[in-house]
Amino acid sequence: MELFDRPDAGPAAWMSADRAAVLLRDPGREEEMLALIAAAGVAPPRPGARTADGRIPDGEVEARELPAVVGRLLEAGVDVLARGARVRRGGRASLRVKSRLDWFDLEADVDFEGATAL
């Protein structure tokens, strides 16, 4: 829901759908973030572009460019979400192999910015 509509810049604040929070806008910071996102490789949506659920996308990235774009955004300190979960940079990985005559076990640990996936 939009609040405090201003003709020159749109709403000055947004209320969450559940009305639990109000987000005050910072037009200067928004411009900085838009420039950073564009510099990372996110392009404006093509005319007529739609998401799978019919919405107009905020921007577009070629699939083959997505890993590089996400890497640049993470490097710049932007929180990147994929399906609602924070994307983290992969770090140290370790593999262990245990072997017997007719079987083997492979164990792996990968560090993602302090969160370890087993």
PDB file of C-alpha atoms in Angstrom:
ATOM      1  CA  MET A   1       0.000   0.000   0.000  1.00  0.00           C
ATOM      2  CA  GLU A   2       1.341   3.425  -0.913  1.00  0.00           C
ATOM      3  CA  LEU A   3       1.251   6.218   1.651  1.00  0.00           C
ATOM      4  CA  PHE A   4       1.828   9.950   1.439  1.00  0.00           C
ATOM      5  CA  ASP A   5       1.682  10.103  -2.363  1.00  0.00           C
ATOM      6  CA  ARG A   6       3.845  12.870  -3.857  1.00  0.00           C
ATOM      7  CA  PRO A   7       3.280  13.860  -7.479  1.00  0.00           C
ATOM      8  CA  ASP A   8       6.993  14.516  -8.084  1.00  0.00           C
ATOM      9  CA  ALA A   9       8.428  11.219  -6.747  1.00  0.00           C
ATOM     10  CA  GLY A  10       5.583   8.817  -6.005  1.00  0.00           C
ATOM     11  CA  PRO A  11       4.859   7.583  -2.502  1.00  0.00           C
ATOM     12  CA  ALA A  12       7.100   8.753   0.349  1.00  0.00           C
ATOM     13  CA  ALA A  13       6.434   5.525   2.263  1.00  0.00           C
ATOM     14  CA  TRP A  14       5.150   1.985   1.729  1.00  0.00           C
ATOM     15  CA  MET A  15       3.183  -0.165   4.152  1.00  0.00           C
ATOM     16  CA  SER A  16       3.700  -3.933   4.140  1.00  0.00           C
ATOM     17  CA  ALA A  17       0.786  -6.057   2.958  1.00  0.00           C
ATOM     18  CA  ASP A  18       0.150  -7.273   6.512  1.00  0.00           C
ATOM     19  CA  ARG A  19       0.341  -3.652   7.760  1.00  0.00           C
ATOM     20  CA  ALA A  20       3.061  -4.670  10.228  1.00  0.00           C
ATOM     21  CA  ALA A  21       5.703  -2.263   8.912  1.00  0.00           C
ATOM     22  CA  VAL A  22       6.068   1.086   7.178  1.00  0.00           C
ATOM     23  CA  LEU A  23       9.101   1.670   4.974  1.00  0.00           C
ATOM     24  CA  LEU A  24      10.133   5.294   4.530  1.00  0.00           C
ATOM     25  CA  ARG A  25      11.690   5.962   1.146  1.00  0.00           C
ATOM     26  CA  ASP A  26      15.075   7.611   0.601  1.00  0.00           C
ATOM     27  CA  PRO A  27      15.075   8.822  -3.036  1.00  0.00           C
ATOM     28  CA  GLY A  28      18.805   9.621  -2.997  1.00  0.00           C
ATOM     29  CA  ARG A  29      19.720   6.140  -1.751  1.00  0.00           C
ATOM     30  CA  GLU A  30      17.303   4.594  -4.252  1.00  0.00           C
ATOM     31  CA  GLU A  31      19.135   6.366  -7.097  1.00  0.00           C
ATOM     32  CA  GLU A  32      22.490   5.111  -5.766  1.00  0.00           C
ATOM     33  CA  MET A  33      21.200   1.540  -5.591  1.00  0.00           C
ATOM     34  CA  LEU A  34      19.684   1.707  -9.077  1.00  0.00           C
ATOM     35  CA  ALA A  35      23.045   2.899 -10.451  1.00  0.00           C
ATOM     36  CA  LEU A  36      24.884   0.127  -8.586  1.00  0.00           C
ATOM     37  CA  ILE A  37      22.459  -2.514  -9.876  1.00  0.00           C
ATOM     38  CA  ALA A  38      22.802  -1.222 -13.444  1.00  0.00           C
ATOM     39  CA  ALA A  39      26.609  -1.197 -13.150  1.00  0.00           C
ATOM     40  CA  ALA A  40      26.477  -4.823 -11.953  1.00  0.00           C
ATOM     41  CA  GLY A  41      24.793  -5.807 -15.213  1.00  0.00           C
ATOM     42  CA  VAL A  42      21.052  -5.674 -14.563  1.00  0.00           C
ATOM     43  CA  ALA A  43      19.301  -4.142 -17.571  1.00  0.00           C
ATOM     44  CA  PRO A  44      15.947  -2.334 -17.609  1.00  0.00           C
ATOM     45  CA  PRO A  45      13.116  -4.665 -18.636  1.00  0.00           C
ATOM     46  CA  ARG A  46      12.367  -4.980 -22.340  1.00  0.00           C
ATOM     47  CA  PRO A  47       9.075  -3.412 -23.476  1.00  0.00           C
ATOM     48  CA  GLY A  48       6.286  -5.896 -22.882  1.00  0.00           C
ATOM     49  CA  ALA A  49       8.396  -8.180 -20.659  1.00  0.00           C
ATOM     50  CA  ARG A  50       6.498 -10.106 -17.983  1.00  0.00           C
ATOM     51  CA  THR A  51       7.483 -12.476 -15.178  1.00  0.00           C
ATOM     52  CA  ALA A  52       6.077 -16.022 -15.027  1.00  0.00           C
ATOM     53  CA  ASP A  53       3.216 -14.730 -12.862  1.00  0.00           C
ATOM     54  CA  GLY A  54       2.456 -11.825 -15.215  1.00  0.00           C
ATOM     55  CA  ARG A  55       4.138  -8.948 -13.359  1.00  0.00           C
ATOM     56  CA  ILE A  56       6.374  -6.366 -15.051  1.00  0.00           C
ATOM     57  CA  PRO A  57       9.975  -7.185 -14.005  1.00  0.00           C
ATOM     58  CA  ASP A  58      12.157  -4.623 -12.244  1.00  0.00           C
ATOM     59  CA  GLY A  59      15.127  -5.601 -14.415  1.00  0.00           C
ATOM     60  CA  GLU A  60      16.542  -8.372 -16.570  1.00  0.00           C
ATOM     61  CA  VAL A  61      19.728 -10.441 -16.610  1.00  0.00           C
ATOM     62  CA  GLU A  62      20.742 -13.003 -19.214  1.00  0.00           C
ATOM     63  CA  ALA A  63      20.917 -16.464 -17.610  1.00  0.00           C
ATOM     64  CA  ARG A  64      24.564 -16.939 -18.610  1.00  0.00           C
ATOM     65  CA  GLU A  65      25.433 -13.608 -16.900  1.00  0.00           C
ATOM     66  CA  LEU A  66      23.550 -14.267 -13.662  1.00  0.00           C
ATOM     67  CA  PRO A  67      26.457 -15.718 -11.616  1.00  0.00           C
ATOM     68  CA  ALA A  68      28.714 -12.759 -12.491  1.00  0.00           C
ATOM     69  CA  VAL A  69      25.974 -10.202 -11.793  1.00  0.00           C
ATOM     70  CA  VAL A  70      25.146 -11.789  -8.420  1.00  0.00           C
ATOM     71  CA  GLY A  71      28.873 -11.887  -7.572  1.00  0.00           C
ATOM     72  CA  ARG A  72      29.250  -8.175  -8.334  1.00  0.00           C
ATOM     73  CA  LEU A  73      26.194  -7.313  -6.233  1.00  0.00           C
ATOM     74  CA  LEU A  74      27.441  -9.400  -3.290  1.00  0.00           C
ATOM     75  CA  GLU A  75      30.881  -7.793  -3.584  1.00  0.00           C
ATOM     76  CA  ALA A  76      29.204  -4.375  -3.392  1.00  0.00           C
ATOM     77  CA  GLY A  77      27.422  -5.387  -0.174  1.00  0.00           C
ATOM     78  CA  VAL A  78      23.950  -5.860  -1.655  1.00  0.00           C
ATOM     79  CA  ASP A  79      21.773  -8.537  -0.039  1.00  0.00           C
ATOM     80  CA  VAL A  80      20.705 -10.844  -2.873  1.00  0.00           C
ATOM     81  CA  LEU A  81      17.701 -13.123  -2.340  1.00  0.00           C
ATOM     82  CA  ALA A  82      16.758 -16.196  -4.354  1.00  0.00           C
ATOM     83  CA  ARG A  83      13.314 -17.615  -3.628  1.00  0.00           C
ATOM     84  CA  GLY A  84      13.298 -15.720  -0.360  1.00  0.00           C
ATOM     85  CA  ALA A  85      16.655 -17.039   0.894  1.00  0.00           C
ATOM     86  CA  ARG A  86      19.826 -14.952   1.143  1.00  0.00           C
ATOM     87  CA  VAL A  87      22.468 -15.856  -1.441  1.00  0.00           C
ATOM     88  CA  ARG A  88      25.896 -16.348   0.144  1.00  0.00           C
ATOM     89  CA  ARG A  89      29.352 -16.583  -1.388  1.00  0.00           C
ATOM     90  CA  GLY A  90      30.907 -20.029  -1.304  1.00  0.00           C
ATOM     91  CA  GLY A  91      34.130 -20.300   0.639  1.00  0.00           C
ATOM     92  CA  ARG A  92      36.291 -23.102   1.956  1.00  0.00           C
ATOM     93  CA  ALA A  93      35.263 -26.628   0.954  1.00  0.00           C
ATOM     94  CA  SER A  94      36.525 -29.924   2.305  1.00  0.00           C
ATOM     95  CA  LEU A  95      35.945 -33.452   1.031  1.00  0.00           C
ATOM     96  CA  ARG A  96      36.538 -36.733   2.818  1.00  0.00           C
ATOM     97  CA  VAL A  97      36.449 -40.169   1.236  1.00  0.00           C
ATOM     98  CA  LYS A  98      36.222 -43.433   3.169  1.00  0.00           C
ATOM     99  CA  SER A  99      36.720 -46.551   1.122  1.00  0.00           C
ATOM    100  CA  ARG A 100      36.278 -50.292   1.562  1.00  0.00           C
ATOM    101  CA  LEU A 101      36.479 -53.130  -0.888  1.00  0.00           C
ATOM    102  CA  ASP A 102      33.052 -52.669  -2.482  1.00  0.00           C
ATOM    103  CA  TRP A 103      31.834 -49.237  -1.285  1.00  0.00           C
ATOM    104  CA  PHE A 104      32.912 -45.718  -0.457  1.00  0.00           C
ATOM    105  CA  ASP A 105      31.492 -42.774   1.503  1.00  0.00           C
ATOM    106  CA  LEU A 106      31.985 -39.214   0.364  1.00  0.00           C
ATOM    107  CA  GLU A 107      31.495 -36.430   2.918  1.00  0.00           C
ATOM    108  CA  ALA A 108      31.688 -32.732   2.095  1.00  0.00           C
ATOM    109  CA  ASP A 109      31.526 -29.466   4.028  1.00  0.00           C
ATOM    110  CA  VAL A 110      31.224 -26.097   2.273  1.00  0.00           C
ATOM    111  CA  ASP A 111      31.395 -22.761   4.063  1.00  0.00           C
ATOM    112  CA  PHE A 112      29.006 -20.044   2.846  1.00  0.00           C
ATOM    113  CA  GLU A 113      29.970 -16.835   4.689  1.00  0.00           C
ATOM    114  CA  GLY A 114      30.076 -18.591   8.051  1.00  0.00           C
ATOM    115  CA  ALA A 115      27.149 -20.940   7.387  1.00  0.00           C
ATOM    116  CA  THR A 116      28.323 -24.501   6.746  1.00  0.00           C
ATOM    117  CA  ALA A 117      26.451 -26.837   4.425  1.00  0.00           C
ATOM    118  CA  LEU A 118      27.057 -30.505   5.157  1.00  0.00           C
TER     119      LEU A 118
END
